[in-house]
């Protein structure tokens, strides 16, 4: 099963990458959320959550732009990580490091939800409500933003420039990287979801 996940996330077909990464995303995100709820103290990350990290504009469009640009920091980690890949001797395909950045942010979001470390909404709710609210994308931006990151990660999964196998490192130029129409559309869709999430989040902040 582990091997299927590894192969699926670096498949030549972007649809398969999205499928396998989505399955792993839901397992890790909600699994970590549940564990955090039972094992970690409430409000563990309170004051460290991004809403309180910077002052946003009271104008909806400016606030949306601020949040979108802030969220792009996580995407930068994915993009930079996707430029590097490695494979063990005997393996057919390289695995980029982009997904590592993606899962780091997913884990942080899961712990934030599990410990209810939200500055904008300090009133704690039961675990099942926390999970169900994740799917309310009209009022909560988390799933939109995370799935946007997932699509971007999937689109870039095979777009590495530096490849390492054992002690051997090789490189290729940007124009040598093949990119399909479906990968371009996936990348655009990922950024669109990130923008939609920023709009939802700004509406929640402004009220």
Tab-separated table of N, CA, C and O in Angstrom, residues 3 9 45 54 65 69 74 80-81 91 98 108 125 129 147 149 151 163 165 205:
chain	number	residue	atom	x	y	z
A	3	UNK	N	3.814	1.591	-1.155
A	3	UNK	CA	4.422	1.717	-2.474
A	3	UNK	C	3.433	2.291	-3.485
A	3	UNK	O	3.802	3.081	-4.352
A	9	UNK	N	1.676	9.262	-6.361
A	9	UNK	CA	1.948	10.690	-6.219
A	9	UNK	C	2.965	11.207	-7.230
A	9	UNK	O	3.126	12.426	-7.383
A	45	UNK	N	-1.640	26.516	19.847
A	45	UNK	CA	-1.014	27.420	18.881
A	45	UNK	C	-1.653	28.806	18.885
A	45	UNK	O	-1.388	29.607	17.985
A	54	UNK	N	-0.324	39.375	11.408
A	54	UNK	CA	-0.182	40.669	10.761
A	54	UNK	C	-1.539	41.369	10.712
A	54	UNK	O	-2.587	40.736	10.766
A	65	UNK	N	-6.252	40.379	-0.870
A	65	UNK	CA	-4.935	40.406	-1.506
A	65	UNK	C	-3.831	40.138	-0.492
A	65	UNK	O	-2.877	39.398	-0.771
A	69	UNK	N	-1.418	36.830	-0.702
A	69	UNK	CA	0.041	36.953	-0.793
A	69	UNK	C	0.730	36.273	0.381
A	69	UNK	O	1.781	35.646	0.223
A	74	UNK	N	3.617	29.707	1.662
A	74	UNK	CA	3.616	28.243	1.726
A	74	UNK	C	3.784	27.642	0.343
A	74	UNK	O	4.443	26.604	0.175
A	80	UNK	N	9.765	25.676	-4.559
A	80	UNK	CA	11.211	25.480	-4.410
A	80	UNK	C	11.525	24.011	-4.164
A	80	UNK	O	12.451	23.443	-4.756
A	81	UNK	N	10.728	23.372	-3.289
A	81	UNK	CA	10.954	21.952	-3.014
A	81	UNK	C	10.761	21.091	-4.242
A	81	UNK	O	11.462	20.085	-4.433
A	91	UNK	N	15.357	2.488	-8.357
A	91	UNK	CA	14.014	3.026	-8.556
A	91	UNK	C	13.891	3.660	-9.937
A	91	UNK	O	14.863	4.193	-10.474
A	98	UNK	N	8.740	18.723	-2.995
A	98	UNK	CA	7.631	19.656	-2.880
A	98	UNK	C	6.543	19.173	-1.933
A	98	UNK	O	5.963	19.956	-1.179
A	108	UNK	N	0.414	21.484	10.376
A	108	UNK	CA	0.208	22.685	11.187
A	108	UNK	C	-1.276	23.070	11.226
A	108	UNK	O	-1.812	23.423	12.277
A	125	UNK	N	-15.558	24.262	20.056
A	125	UNK	CA	-16.692	23.418	19.674
A	125	UNK	C	-16.256	21.955	19.741
A	125	UNK	O	-15.064	21.647	19.715
A	129	UNK	N	-17.975	18.736	15.284
A	129	UNK	CA	-18.303	20.025	14.676
A	129	UNK	C	-17.081	20.642	14.008
A	129	UNK	O	-17.193	21.293	12.965
A	147	UNK	N	-6.559	22.500	-0.342
A	147	UNK	CA	-6.721	21.768	-1.595
A	147	UNK	C	-6.085	22.527	-2.756
A	147	UNK	O	-5.620	21.919	-3.722
A	149	UNK	N	-3.284	24.151	-2.421
A	149	UNK	CA	-1.896	23.733	-2.277
A	149	UNK	C	-1.692	22.332	-2.822
A	149	UNK	O	-0.669	22.033	-3.452
A	151	UNK	N	-3.354	20.826	-5.252
A	151	UNK	CA	-3.347	20.845	-6.717
A	151	UNK	C	-2.027	21.376	-7.260
A	151	UNK	O	-1.482	20.845	-8.234
A	163	UNK	N	18.265	16.582	-9.862
A	163	UNK	CA	17.944	15.192	-9.550
A	163	UNK	C	19.140	14.489	-8.924
A	163	UNK	O	20.251	14.570	-9.442
A	165	UNK	N	20.629	10.839	-7.288
A	165	UNK	CA	20.522	9.384	-7.138
A	165	UNK	C	21.816	8.899	-6.496
A	165	UNK	O	22.869	8.884	-7.137
A	205	UNK	N	-12.706	37.704	8.702
A	205	UNK	CA	-11.969	38.648	9.547
A	205	UNK	C	-12.699	39.984	9.649
A	205	UNK	O	-12.871	40.542	10.734
